[in-house]
PDB file of C-alpha atoms and ligand atoms in Angstrom:
ATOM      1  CA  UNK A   1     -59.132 -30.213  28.415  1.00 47.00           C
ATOM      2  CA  UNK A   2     -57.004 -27.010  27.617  1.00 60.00           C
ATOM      3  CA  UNK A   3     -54.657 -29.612  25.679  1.00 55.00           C
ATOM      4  CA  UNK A   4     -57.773 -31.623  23.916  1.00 58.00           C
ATOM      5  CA  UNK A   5     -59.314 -28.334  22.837  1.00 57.00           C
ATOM      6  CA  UNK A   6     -56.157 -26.751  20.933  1.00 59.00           C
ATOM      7  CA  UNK A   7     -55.766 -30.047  19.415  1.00 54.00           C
ATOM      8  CA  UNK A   8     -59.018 -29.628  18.051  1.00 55.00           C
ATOM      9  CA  UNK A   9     -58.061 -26.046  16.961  1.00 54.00           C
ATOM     10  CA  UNK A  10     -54.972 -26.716  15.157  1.00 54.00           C
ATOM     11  CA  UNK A  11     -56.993 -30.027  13.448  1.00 53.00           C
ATOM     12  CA  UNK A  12     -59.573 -27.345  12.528  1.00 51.00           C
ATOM     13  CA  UNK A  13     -57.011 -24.946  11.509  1.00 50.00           C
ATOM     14  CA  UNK A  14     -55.448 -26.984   9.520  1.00 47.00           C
ATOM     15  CA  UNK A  15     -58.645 -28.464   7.333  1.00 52.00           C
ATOM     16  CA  UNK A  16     -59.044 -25.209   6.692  1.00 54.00           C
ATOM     17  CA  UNK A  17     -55.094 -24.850   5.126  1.00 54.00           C
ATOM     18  CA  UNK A  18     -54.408 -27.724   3.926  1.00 61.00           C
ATOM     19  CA  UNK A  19     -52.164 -27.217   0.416  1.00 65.00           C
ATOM     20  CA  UNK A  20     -53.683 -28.482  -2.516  1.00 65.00           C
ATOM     21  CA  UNK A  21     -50.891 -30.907  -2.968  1.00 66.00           C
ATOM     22  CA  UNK A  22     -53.153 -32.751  -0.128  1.00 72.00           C
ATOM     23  CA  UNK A  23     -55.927 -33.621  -2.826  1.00 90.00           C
ATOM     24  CA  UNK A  24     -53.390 -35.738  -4.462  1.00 95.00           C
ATOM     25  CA  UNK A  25     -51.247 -38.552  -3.450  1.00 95.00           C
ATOM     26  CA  UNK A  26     -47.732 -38.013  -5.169  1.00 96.00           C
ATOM     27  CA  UNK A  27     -47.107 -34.915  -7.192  1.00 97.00           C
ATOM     28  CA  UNK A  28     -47.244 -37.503  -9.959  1.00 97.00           C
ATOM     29  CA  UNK A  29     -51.014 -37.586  -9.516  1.00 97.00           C
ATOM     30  CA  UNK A  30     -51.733 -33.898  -9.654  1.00 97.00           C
ATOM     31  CA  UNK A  31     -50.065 -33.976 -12.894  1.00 98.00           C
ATOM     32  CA  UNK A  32     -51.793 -36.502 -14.393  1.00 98.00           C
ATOM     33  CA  UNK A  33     -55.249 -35.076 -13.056  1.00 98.00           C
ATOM     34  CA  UNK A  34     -54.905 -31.716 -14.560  1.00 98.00           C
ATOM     35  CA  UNK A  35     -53.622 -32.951 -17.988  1.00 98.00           C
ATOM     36  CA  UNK A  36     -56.424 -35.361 -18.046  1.00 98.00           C
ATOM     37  CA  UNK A  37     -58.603 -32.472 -17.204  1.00 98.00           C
ATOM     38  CA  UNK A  38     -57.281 -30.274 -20.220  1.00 98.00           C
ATOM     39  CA  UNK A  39     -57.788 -33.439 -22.362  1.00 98.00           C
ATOM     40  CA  UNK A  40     -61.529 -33.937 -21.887  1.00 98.00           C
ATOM     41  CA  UNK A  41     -61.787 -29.881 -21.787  1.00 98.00           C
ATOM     42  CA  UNK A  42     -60.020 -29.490 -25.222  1.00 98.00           C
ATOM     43  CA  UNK A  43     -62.044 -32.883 -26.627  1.00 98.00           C
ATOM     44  CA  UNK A  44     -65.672 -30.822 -25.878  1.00 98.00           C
ATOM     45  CA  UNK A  45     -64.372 -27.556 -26.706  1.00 98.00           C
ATOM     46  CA  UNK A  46     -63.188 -28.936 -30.323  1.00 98.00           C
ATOM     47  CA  UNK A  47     -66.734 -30.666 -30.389  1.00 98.00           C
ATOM     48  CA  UNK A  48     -67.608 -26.742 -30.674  1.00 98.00           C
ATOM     49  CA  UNK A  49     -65.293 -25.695 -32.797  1.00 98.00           C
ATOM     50  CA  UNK A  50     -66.262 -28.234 -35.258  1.00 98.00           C
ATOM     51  CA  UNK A  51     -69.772 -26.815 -35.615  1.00 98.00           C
ATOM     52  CA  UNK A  52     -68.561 -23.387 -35.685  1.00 98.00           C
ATOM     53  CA  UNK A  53     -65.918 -24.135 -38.113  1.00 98.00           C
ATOM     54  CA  UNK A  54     -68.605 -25.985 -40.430  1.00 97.00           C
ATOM     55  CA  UNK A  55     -66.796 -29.125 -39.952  1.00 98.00           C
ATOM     56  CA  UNK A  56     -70.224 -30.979 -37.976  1.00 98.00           C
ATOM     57  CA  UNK A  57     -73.654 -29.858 -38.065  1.00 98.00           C
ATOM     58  CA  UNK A  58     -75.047 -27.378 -35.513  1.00 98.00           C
ATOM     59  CA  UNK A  59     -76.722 -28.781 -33.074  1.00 98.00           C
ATOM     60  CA  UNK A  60     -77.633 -26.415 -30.728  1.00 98.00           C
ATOM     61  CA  UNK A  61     -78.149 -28.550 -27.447  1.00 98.00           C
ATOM     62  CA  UNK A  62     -74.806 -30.760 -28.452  1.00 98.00           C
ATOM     63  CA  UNK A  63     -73.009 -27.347 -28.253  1.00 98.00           C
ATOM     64  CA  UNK A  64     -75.081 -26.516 -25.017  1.00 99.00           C
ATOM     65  CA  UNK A  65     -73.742 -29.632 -23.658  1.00 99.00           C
ATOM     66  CA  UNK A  66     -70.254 -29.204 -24.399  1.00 99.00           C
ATOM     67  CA  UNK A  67     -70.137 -25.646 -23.312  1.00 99.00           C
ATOM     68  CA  UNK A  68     -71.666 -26.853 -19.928  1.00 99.00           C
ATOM     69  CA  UNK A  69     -69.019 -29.572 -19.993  1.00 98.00           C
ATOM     70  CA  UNK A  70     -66.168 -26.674 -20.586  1.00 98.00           C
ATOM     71  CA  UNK A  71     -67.491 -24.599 -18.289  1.00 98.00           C
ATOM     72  CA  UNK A  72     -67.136 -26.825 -15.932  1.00 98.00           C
ATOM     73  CA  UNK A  73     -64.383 -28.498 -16.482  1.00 98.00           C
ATOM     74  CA  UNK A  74     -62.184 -24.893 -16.460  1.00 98.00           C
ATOM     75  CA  UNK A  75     -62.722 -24.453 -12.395  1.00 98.00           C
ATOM     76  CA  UNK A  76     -60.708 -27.676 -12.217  1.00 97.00           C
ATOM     77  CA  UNK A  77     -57.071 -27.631 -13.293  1.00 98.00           C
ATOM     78  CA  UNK A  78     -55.849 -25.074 -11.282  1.00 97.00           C
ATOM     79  CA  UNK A  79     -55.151 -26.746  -7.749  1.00 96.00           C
ATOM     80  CA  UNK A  80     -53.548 -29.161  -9.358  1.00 97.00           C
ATOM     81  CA  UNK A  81     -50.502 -27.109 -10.058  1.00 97.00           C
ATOM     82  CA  UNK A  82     -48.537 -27.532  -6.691  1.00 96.00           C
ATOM     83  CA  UNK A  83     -45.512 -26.199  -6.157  1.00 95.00           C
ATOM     84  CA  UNK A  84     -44.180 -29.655  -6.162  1.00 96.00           C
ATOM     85  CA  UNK A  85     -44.593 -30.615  -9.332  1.00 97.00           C
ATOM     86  CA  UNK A  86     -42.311 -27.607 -10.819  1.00 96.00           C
ATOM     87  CA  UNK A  87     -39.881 -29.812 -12.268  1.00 96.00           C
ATOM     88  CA  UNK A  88     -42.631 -32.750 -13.666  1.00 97.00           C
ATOM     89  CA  UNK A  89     -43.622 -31.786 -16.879  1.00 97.00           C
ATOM     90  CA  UNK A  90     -42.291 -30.371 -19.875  1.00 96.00           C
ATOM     91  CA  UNK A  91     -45.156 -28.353 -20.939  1.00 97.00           C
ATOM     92  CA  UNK A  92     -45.321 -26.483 -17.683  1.00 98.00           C
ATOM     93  CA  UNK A  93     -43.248 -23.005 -17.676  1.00 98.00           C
ATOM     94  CA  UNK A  94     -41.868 -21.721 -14.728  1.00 97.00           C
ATOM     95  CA  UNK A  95     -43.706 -18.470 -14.722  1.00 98.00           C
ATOM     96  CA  UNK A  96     -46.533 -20.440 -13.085  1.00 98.00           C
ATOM     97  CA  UNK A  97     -45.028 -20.706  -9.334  1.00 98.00           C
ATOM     98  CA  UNK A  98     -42.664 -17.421 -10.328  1.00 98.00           C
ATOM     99  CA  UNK A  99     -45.954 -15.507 -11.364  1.00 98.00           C
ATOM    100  CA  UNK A 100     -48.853 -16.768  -9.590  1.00 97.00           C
ATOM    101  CA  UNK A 101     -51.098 -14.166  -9.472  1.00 98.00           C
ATOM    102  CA  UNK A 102     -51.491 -14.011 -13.247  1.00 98.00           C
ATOM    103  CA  UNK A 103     -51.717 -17.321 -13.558  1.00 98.00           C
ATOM    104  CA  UNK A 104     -54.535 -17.238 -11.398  1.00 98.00           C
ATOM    105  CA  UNK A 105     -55.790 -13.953 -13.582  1.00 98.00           C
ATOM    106  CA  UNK A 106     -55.643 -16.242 -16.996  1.00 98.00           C
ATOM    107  CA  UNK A 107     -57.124 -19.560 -14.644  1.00 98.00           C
ATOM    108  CA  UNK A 108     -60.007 -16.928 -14.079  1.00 98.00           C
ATOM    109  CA  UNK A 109     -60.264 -15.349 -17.701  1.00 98.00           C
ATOM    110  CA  UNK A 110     -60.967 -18.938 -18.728  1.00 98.00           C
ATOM    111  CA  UNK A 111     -63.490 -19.831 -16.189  1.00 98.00           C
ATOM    112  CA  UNK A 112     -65.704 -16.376 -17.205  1.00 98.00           C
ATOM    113  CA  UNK A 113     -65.095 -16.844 -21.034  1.00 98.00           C
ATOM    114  CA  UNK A 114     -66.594 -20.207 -20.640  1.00 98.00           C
ATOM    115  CA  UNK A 115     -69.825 -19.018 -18.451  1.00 98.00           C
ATOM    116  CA  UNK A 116     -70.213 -16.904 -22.021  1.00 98.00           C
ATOM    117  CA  UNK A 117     -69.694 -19.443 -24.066  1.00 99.00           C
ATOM    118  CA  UNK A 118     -72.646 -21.243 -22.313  1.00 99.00           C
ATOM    119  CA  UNK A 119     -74.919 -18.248 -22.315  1.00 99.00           C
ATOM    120  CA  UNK A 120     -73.954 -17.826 -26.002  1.00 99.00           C
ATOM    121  CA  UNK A 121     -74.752 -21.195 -26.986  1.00 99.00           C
ATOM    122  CA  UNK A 122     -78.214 -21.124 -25.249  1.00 98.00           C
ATOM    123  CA  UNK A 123     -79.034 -18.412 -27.903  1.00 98.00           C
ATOM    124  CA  UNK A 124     -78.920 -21.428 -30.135  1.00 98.00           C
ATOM    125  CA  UNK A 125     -77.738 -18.917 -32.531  1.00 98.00           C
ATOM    126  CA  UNK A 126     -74.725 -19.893 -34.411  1.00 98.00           C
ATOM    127  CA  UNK A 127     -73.052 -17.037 -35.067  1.00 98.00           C
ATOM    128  CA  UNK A 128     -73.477 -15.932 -31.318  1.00 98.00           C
ATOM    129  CA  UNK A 129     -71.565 -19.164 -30.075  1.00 98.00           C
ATOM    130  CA  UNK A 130     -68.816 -18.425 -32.921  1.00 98.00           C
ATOM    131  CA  UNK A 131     -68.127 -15.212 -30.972  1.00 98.00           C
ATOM    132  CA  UNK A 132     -67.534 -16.831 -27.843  1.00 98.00           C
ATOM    133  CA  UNK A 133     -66.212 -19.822 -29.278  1.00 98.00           C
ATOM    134  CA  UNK A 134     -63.336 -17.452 -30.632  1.00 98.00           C
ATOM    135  CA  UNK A 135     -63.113 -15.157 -27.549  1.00 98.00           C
ATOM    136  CA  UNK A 136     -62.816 -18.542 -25.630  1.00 98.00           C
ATOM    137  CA  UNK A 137     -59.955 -19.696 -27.744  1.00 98.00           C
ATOM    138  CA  UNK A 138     -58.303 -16.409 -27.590  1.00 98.00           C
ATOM    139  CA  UNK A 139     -57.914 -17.350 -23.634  1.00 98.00           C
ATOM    140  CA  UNK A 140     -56.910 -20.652 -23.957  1.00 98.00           C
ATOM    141  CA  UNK A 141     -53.941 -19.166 -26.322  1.00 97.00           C
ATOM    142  CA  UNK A 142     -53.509 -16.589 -24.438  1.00 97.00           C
ATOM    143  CA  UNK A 143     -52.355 -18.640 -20.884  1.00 98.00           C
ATOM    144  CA  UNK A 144     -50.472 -21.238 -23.334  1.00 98.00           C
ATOM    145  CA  UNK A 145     -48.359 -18.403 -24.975  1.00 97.00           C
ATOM    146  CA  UNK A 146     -46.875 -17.290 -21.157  1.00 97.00           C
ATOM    147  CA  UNK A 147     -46.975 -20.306 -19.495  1.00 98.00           C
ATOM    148  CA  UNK A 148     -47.336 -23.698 -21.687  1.00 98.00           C
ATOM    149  CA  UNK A 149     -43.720 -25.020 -23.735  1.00 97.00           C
ATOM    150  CA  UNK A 150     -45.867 -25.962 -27.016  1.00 83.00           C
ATOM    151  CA  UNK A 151     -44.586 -29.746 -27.496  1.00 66.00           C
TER     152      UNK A 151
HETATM  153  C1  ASC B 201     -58.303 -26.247 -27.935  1.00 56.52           C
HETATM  154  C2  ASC B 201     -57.101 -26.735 -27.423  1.00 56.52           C
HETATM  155  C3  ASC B 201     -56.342 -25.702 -27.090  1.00 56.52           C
HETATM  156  C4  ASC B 201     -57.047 -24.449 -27.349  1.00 56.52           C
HETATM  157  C5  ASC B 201     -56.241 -23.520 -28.207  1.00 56.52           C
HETATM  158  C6  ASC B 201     -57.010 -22.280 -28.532  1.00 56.52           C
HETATM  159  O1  ASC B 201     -59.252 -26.917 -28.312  1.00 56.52           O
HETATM  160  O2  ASC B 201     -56.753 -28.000 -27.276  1.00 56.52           O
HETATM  161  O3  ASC B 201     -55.151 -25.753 -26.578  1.00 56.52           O
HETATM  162  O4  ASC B 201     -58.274 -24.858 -27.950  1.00 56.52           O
HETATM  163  O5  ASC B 201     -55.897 -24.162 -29.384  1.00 56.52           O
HETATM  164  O6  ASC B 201     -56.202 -21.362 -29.177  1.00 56.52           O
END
Protein backbone atom coordinates (compact mmCIF):
# COMPACT_ATOMS: atom_id res chain seq x y z
CA UNK A 1 0.00 0.00 0.00
CA UNK A 2 2.87 2.36 1.25
CA UNK A 3 4.66 1.24 -2.15
CA UNK A 4 1.28 1.64 -4.45
CA UNK A 5 0.63 5.06 -2.95
CA UNK A 6 4.19 6.75 -3.69
CA UNK A 7 3.89 5.29 -7.02
CA UNK A 8 0.92 7.20 -7.42
CA UNK A 9 2.77 10.29 -6.01
CA UNK A 10 5.72 10.31 -8.14
CA UNK A 11 3.09 9.49 -11.36
CA UNK A 12 1.29 12.60 -10.02
CA UNK A 13 4.40 14.43 -9.50
CA UNK A 14 5.57 13.92 -12.49
CA UNK A 15 2.26 15.00 -14.75
CA UNK A 16 2.69 17.85 -13.07
CA UNK A 17 6.70 18.27 -14.45
CA UNK A 18 6.76 16.84 -17.29
CA UNK A 19 9.29 19.01 -19.84
CA UNK A 20 7.71 20.36 -22.70
CA UNK A 21 9.87 18.29 -24.92
CA UNK A 22 7.06 15.60 -23.75
CA UNK A 23 4.34 17.35 -26.04
CA UNK A 24 6.40 16.34 -28.92
CA UNK A 25 7.75 13.17 -30.22
CA UNK A 26 11.39 13.92 -31.55
CA UNK A 27 12.87 17.34 -31.12
CA UNK A 28 12.30 17.32 -34.87
CA UNK A 29 8.60 17.80 -34.18
CA UNK A 30 8.78 20.71 -31.80
CA UNK A 31 10.59 22.42 -34.47
CA UNK A 32 8.42 21.96 -37.05
CA UNK A 33 5.32 22.87 -34.75
CA UNK A 34 6.54 26.20 -33.73
CA UNK A 35 7.72 27.28 -37.24
CA UNK A 36 4.44 26.20 -38.55
CA UNK A 37 2.95 28.21 -35.80
CA UNK A 38 4.95 31.49 -36.78
CA UNK A 39 3.85 30.72 -40.40
CA UNK A 40 0.07 30.87 -39.96
CA UNK A 41 0.78 33.79 -37.21
CA UNK A 42 2.81 35.94 -39.73
CA UNK A 43 0.13 34.86 -42.78
CA UNK A 44 -2.94 36.65 -40.48
CA UNK A 45 -0.86 39.27 -39.12
CA UNK A 46 0.20 40.39 -42.86
CA UNK A 47 -3.64 39.96 -43.65
CA UNK A 48 -3.54 43.17 -41.22
CA UNK A 49 -0.91 44.81 -42.38
CA UNK A 50 -2.29 44.81 -45.78
CA UNK A 51 -5.34 46.84 -44.74
CA UNK A 52 -3.35 49.09 -42.70
CA UNK A 53 -0.80 49.57 -45.29
CA UNK A 54 -3.69 50.35 -47.95
CA UNK A 55 -2.71 47.37 -49.83
CA UNK A 56 -6.61 45.49 -49.18
CA UNK A 57 -9.66 47.11 -48.14
CA UNK A 58 -10.59 47.53 -44.46
CA UNK A 59 -12.70 45.29 -43.36
CA UNK A 60 -13.18 45.65 -39.96
CA UNK A 61 -14.40 42.07 -38.83
CA UNK A 62 -11.62 40.40 -41.38
CA UNK A 63 -9.08 42.34 -39.21
CA UNK A 64 -11.10 41.27 -36.01
CA UNK A 65 -10.63 37.83 -37.16
CA UNK A 66 -7.10 37.86 -37.82
CA UNK A 67 -6.21 39.69 -34.70
CA UNK A 68 -8.20 36.93 -32.78
CA UNK A 69 -6.28 34.43 -34.88
CA UNK A 70 -2.79 36.28 -33.75
CA UNK A 71 -3.73 36.56 -30.53
CA UNK A 72 -4.07 33.33 -30.25
CA UNK A 73 -1.76 31.88 -32.05
CA UNK A 74 1.23 33.98 -29.92
CA UNK A 75 0.54 31.74 -26.52
CA UNK A 76 1.72 28.86 -28.71
CA UNK A 77 5.33 28.80 -29.88
CA UNK A 78 6.99 29.05 -26.84
CA UNK A 79 7.04 25.37 -25.35
CA UNK A 80 8.12 24.33 -28.30
CA UNK A 81 11.61 25.60 -27.82
CA UNK A 82 13.19 22.65 -25.78
CA UNK A 83 16.41 22.60 -24.84
CA UNK A 84 16.88 19.81 -27.24
CA UNK A 85 16.46 21.29 -30.20
CA UNK A 86 19.48 23.94 -29.61
CA UNK A 87 21.41 22.76 -32.39
CA UNK A 88 18.14 22.17 -35.06
CA UNK A 89 17.62 25.19 -36.74
CA UNK A 90 19.44 27.89 -38.21
CA UNK A 91 17.21 30.67 -37.39
CA UNK A 92 17.28 29.92 -33.70
CA UNK A 93 20.11 31.97 -31.66
CA UNK A 94 21.56 30.65 -28.76
CA UNK A 95 20.55 33.40 -26.44
CA UNK A 96 17.23 31.53 -26.18
CA UNK A 97 18.38 28.54 -23.70
CA UNK A 98 21.52 31.04 -22.57
CA UNK A 99 18.85 33.83 -21.74
CA UNK A 100 15.62 32.39 -20.92
CA UNK A 101 14.06 34.68 -18.89
CA UNK A 102 13.96 37.36 -21.58
CA UNK A 103 12.98 35.23 -23.95
CA UNK A 104 10.12 34.49 -21.97
CA UNK A 105 9.83 38.57 -21.33
CA UNK A 106 9.65 39.13 -25.40
CA UNK A 107 7.28 35.52 -25.64
CA UNK A 108 5.07 37.68 -23.18
CA UNK A 109 5.43 41.25 -24.85
CA UNK A 110 3.96 39.49 -27.88
CA UNK A 111 1.14 37.74 -26.28
CA UNK A 112 -0.12 41.39 -24.56
CA UNK A 113 0.61 43.43 -27.80
CA UNK A 114 -1.67 41.07 -29.53
CA UNK A 115 -4.66 41.21 -26.77
CA UNK A 116 -4.30 45.16 -28.03
CA UNK A 117 -4.27 44.56 -31.28
CA UNK A 118 -7.67 42.76 -30.81
CA UNK A 119 -9.16 45.42 -28.62
CA UNK A 120 -7.89 47.93 -31.22
CA UNK A 121 -9.40 46.33 -34.06
CA UNK A 122 -12.85 46.00 -32.33
CA UNK A 123 -12.83 49.88 -32.47
CA UNK A 124 -13.29 49.14 -36.13
CA UNK A 125 -11.39 52.27 -36.42
CA UNK A 126 -8.58 52.14 -38.80
CA UNK A 127 -6.24 54.26 -37.61
CA UNK A 128 -6.63 52.69 -34.03
CA UNK A 129 -5.62 49.12 -35.41
CA UNK A 130 -2.60 50.91 -37.36
CA UNK A 131 -1.30 51.80 -33.88
CA UNK A 132 -1.31 48.45 -32.65
CA UNK A 133 -0.64 46.94 -35.82
CA UNK A 134 2.80 48.91 -35.60
CA UNK A 135 3.35 48.49 -31.82
CA UNK A 136 2.71 44.72 -32.61
CA UNK A 137 5.35 44.65 -35.26
CA UNK A 138 7.72 46.55 -33.18
CA UNK A 139 7.62 43.19 -30.87
CA UNK A 140 7.83 40.80 -33.37
CA UNK A 141 11.22 42.77 -34.50
CA UNK A 142 12.12 43.30 -31.45
CA UNK A 143 12.52 39.23 -30.24
CA UNK A 144 13.89 38.55 -33.98
CA UNK A 145 16.72 41.21 -33.59
CA UNK A 146 18.17 39.17 -30.16
CA UNK A 147 17.25 35.93 -30.87
CA UNK A 148 16.24 35.00 -34.68
CA UNK A 149 19.57 34.60 -37.47
CA UNK A 150 17.48 36.54 -40.32
CA UNK A 151 17.86 33.85 -43.28
C1 LIG B 1 5.42 39.68 -39.85
C2 LIG B 1 6.43 38.73 -39.91
C3 LIG B 1 7.39 39.09 -39.07
C4 LIG B 1 7.02 40.32 -38.37
C5 LIG B 1 8.08 41.37 -38.50
C6 LIG B 1 7.65 42.65 -37.85
O1 LIG B 1 4.36 39.65 -40.46
O2 LIG B 1 6.46 37.64 -40.66
O3 LIG B 1 8.50 38.45 -38.85
O4 LIG B 1 5.77 40.69 -38.96
O5 LIG B 1 8.34 41.61 -39.84
O6 LIG B 1 8.69 43.56 -37.83
Amino acid sequence: MKFAASLALAAAACAFAAPASAQFAKPEDAVKYRKGVMVVMSNHFGRIGAMVNGRAPYDAKAAIANAELVSELSKLPWPAFTQNTEKLSDLTKPAIWAEPAKFKEHGENLQAATVKLVAAARTENLDTLKTAFGNTAQTCKSCHDSFRNNP
